[in-house]
């Protein structure tokens, strides 16, 4: 049995809509399968906002907020706007080559990702093996 309200009163919905518009975004549609949860997309980040009732306000879920603690409409708009500003920071630019090896496009676009770090370590290891092989071959001659 759900303890959530069956609907969102217009006064609370209007207040949230106004706060989000002031923050530069809009309140999205009702999340499928729910009555009181709305979707908000802002700055490439998807948020869900659930009405918990007049006493508790709204539960916001998104990056860094997983449990949806109750907050009022201005706090919801503030969190969404702040996260969009943080998300706009550029990543680390990728060089065209790494130790003389051309960087594949999939790692160049995500240079600071774990996969790119693993590729760099693998490339470094392969270069070290090639160098050791060349030194060993020189010594055998």
Coordinates of C-alpha atoms in Angstrom, one line a residue:
X1 CA 0.0 0.0 0.0
X2 CA 1.4 3.3 -1.1
X3 CA 1.7 6.1 1.4
X4 CA 2.1 8.8 -1.3
X5 CA -0.7 11.1 -2.1
X6 CA -3.0 10.2 -4.9
X7 CA -2.6 13.5 -6.7
X8 CA -0.6 16.7 -6.6
X9 CA -2.6 19.8 -5.5
X10 CA -2.5 22.6 -8.0
X11 CA -1.1 25.1 -5.5
X12 CA 2.0 22.9 -5.0
X13 CA 2.4 22.1 -8.7
X14 CA 2.2 25.8 -9.6
X15 CA 4.7 26.7 -6.9
X16 CA 7.2 24.1 -8.3
X17 CA 6.6 25.2 -11.9
X18 CA 7.3 28.8 -11.0
X19 CA 10.5 28.0 -9.1
X20 CA 11.8 25.8 -12.0
X21 CA 11.0 28.4 -14.6
X22 CA 12.9 31.0 -12.5
X23 CA 15.9 28.5 -12.5
X24 CA 15.8 28.2 -16.3
X25 CA 14.0 24.9 -16.7
X26 CA 10.5 23.5 -17.0
X27 CA 8.5 20.8 -15.2
X28 CA 8.2 17.8 -17.4
X29 CA 5.5 15.2 -17.8
X30 CA 4.2 12.7 -15.2
X31 CA 6.5 9.7 -15.0
X32 CA 4.8 6.7 -16.5
X33 CA 3.2 4.4 -14.0
X34 CA 3.0 7.1 -11.3
X35 CA 0.6 9.8 -10.3
X36 CA 2.7 12.2 -8.3
X37 CA 6.2 11.9 -9.8
X38 CA 7.3 14.3 -12.5
X39 CA 10.4 14.2 -14.8
X40 CA 12.7 17.3 -15.1
X41 CA 15.5 17.4 -17.7
X42 CA 18.0 20.2 -17.3
X43 CA 21.5 20.5 -18.5
X44 CA 21.6 17.0 -19.8
X45 CA 20.7 15.6 -16.4
X46 CA 17.4 13.8 -15.7
X47 CA 15.7 14.3 -12.4
X48 CA 12.5 12.9 -10.8
X49 CA 10.5 15.0 -8.5
X50 CA 7.9 13.2 -6.3
X51 CA 5.2 15.0 -4.3
X52 CA 5.3 13.6 -0.7
X53 CA 2.4 15.7 0.6
X54 CA 1.9 19.2 2.0
X55 CA 3.9 18.4 5.2
X56 CA 7.0 17.0 3.5
X57 CA 7.1 18.8 0.1
X58 CA 9.0 17.2 -2.7
X59 CA 11.4 14.3 -3.0
X60 CA 14.2 15.0 -5.6
X61 CA 16.1 12.1 -7.1
X62 CA 19.1 12.5 -9.4
X63 CA 22.9 12.7 -9.4
X64 CA 24.1 12.8 -5.8
X65 CA 20.6 12.6 -4.4
X66 CA 19.4 9.0 -4.3
X67 CA 17.0 8.8 -1.4
X68 CA 14.8 11.7 -2.1
X69 CA 14.7 13.7 1.1
X70 CA 11.7 16.0 1.4
X71 CA 12.4 19.6 0.4
X72 CA 10.4 22.6 -0.7
X73 CA 10.0 24.0 -4.2
X74 CA 12.9 26.6 -4.0
X75 CA 15.3 23.9 -2.7
X76 CA 14.4 21.6 -5.6
X77 CA 15.0 24.3 -8.2
X78 CA 18.3 25.3 -6.5
X79 CA 19.6 21.7 -6.6
X80 CA 18.7 21.2 -10.2
X81 CA 20.2 24.5 -11.3
X82 CA 23.4 23.9 -9.3
X83 CA 23.9 20.4 -10.7
X84 CA 23.6 21.8 -14.3
X85 CA 26.3 24.3 -13.6
X86 CA 28.6 21.7 -12.2
X87 CA 28.0 19.4 -15.2
X88 CA 29.1 22.1 -17.6
X89 CA 32.8 21.9 -16.5
X90 CA 34.8 20.6 -19.5
X91 CA 36.7 17.3 -19.1
X92 CA 40.4 16.8 -19.6
X93 CA 41.4 17.4 -23.2
X94 CA 42.8 14.4 -25.0
X95 CA 46.1 14.6 -26.9
X96 CA 46.3 13.4 -30.5
X97 CA 48.9 10.8 -29.5
X98 CA 49.9 9.1 -26.3
X99 CA 53.7 8.3 -26.2
X100 CA 53.7 8.3 -30.0
X101 CA 50.6 6.0 -30.3
X102 CA 47.5 7.6 -31.9
X103 CA 44.6 7.9 -29.4
X104 CA 41.5 6.0 -30.6
X105 CA 38.4 8.3 -30.9
X106 CA 36.4 6.3 -28.3
X107 CA 39.1 7.2 -25.6
X108 CA 39.8 10.7 -26.9
X109 CA 36.2 11.7 -26.2
X110 CA 36.3 10.3 -22.6
X111 CA 39.9 10.9 -21.8
X112 CA 39.4 10.9 -18.0
X113 CA 37.2 7.8 -17.9
X114 CA 38.4 4.5 -16.4
X115 CA 38.4 2.9 -19.9
X116 CA 40.8 5.6 -21.2
X117 CA 43.0 5.2 -18.2
X118 CA 43.2 1.4 -18.9
X119 CA 44.0 2.1 -22.6
X120 CA 46.8 4.4 -21.6
X121 CA 48.2 1.8 -19.2
X122 CA 47.9 -0.9 -21.9
X123 CA 49.7 1.3 -24.4
X124 CA 52.5 2.1 -22.0
X125 CA 52.9 -1.6 -21.2
X126 CA 53.0 -2.6 -24.9
X127 CA 55.6 0.1 -25.6
X128 CA 57.7 -1.1 -22.6
X129 CA 57.5 -4.7 -23.9
X130 CA 58.5 -3.5 -27.4
X131 CA 61.4 -1.6 -26.0
X132 CA 62.6 -4.6 -23.9
X133 CA 62.3 -6.9 -26.9
X134 CA 64.4 -4.5 -29.0
X135 CA 67.1 -4.3 -26.3
X136 CA 67.1 -8.1 -26.0
X137 CA 67.4 -8.5 -29.8
X138 CA 70.3 -6.0 -29.9
X139 CA 72.1 -7.9 -27.1
X140 CA 71.7 -11.2 -29.0
X141 CA 73.3 -9.8 -32.2

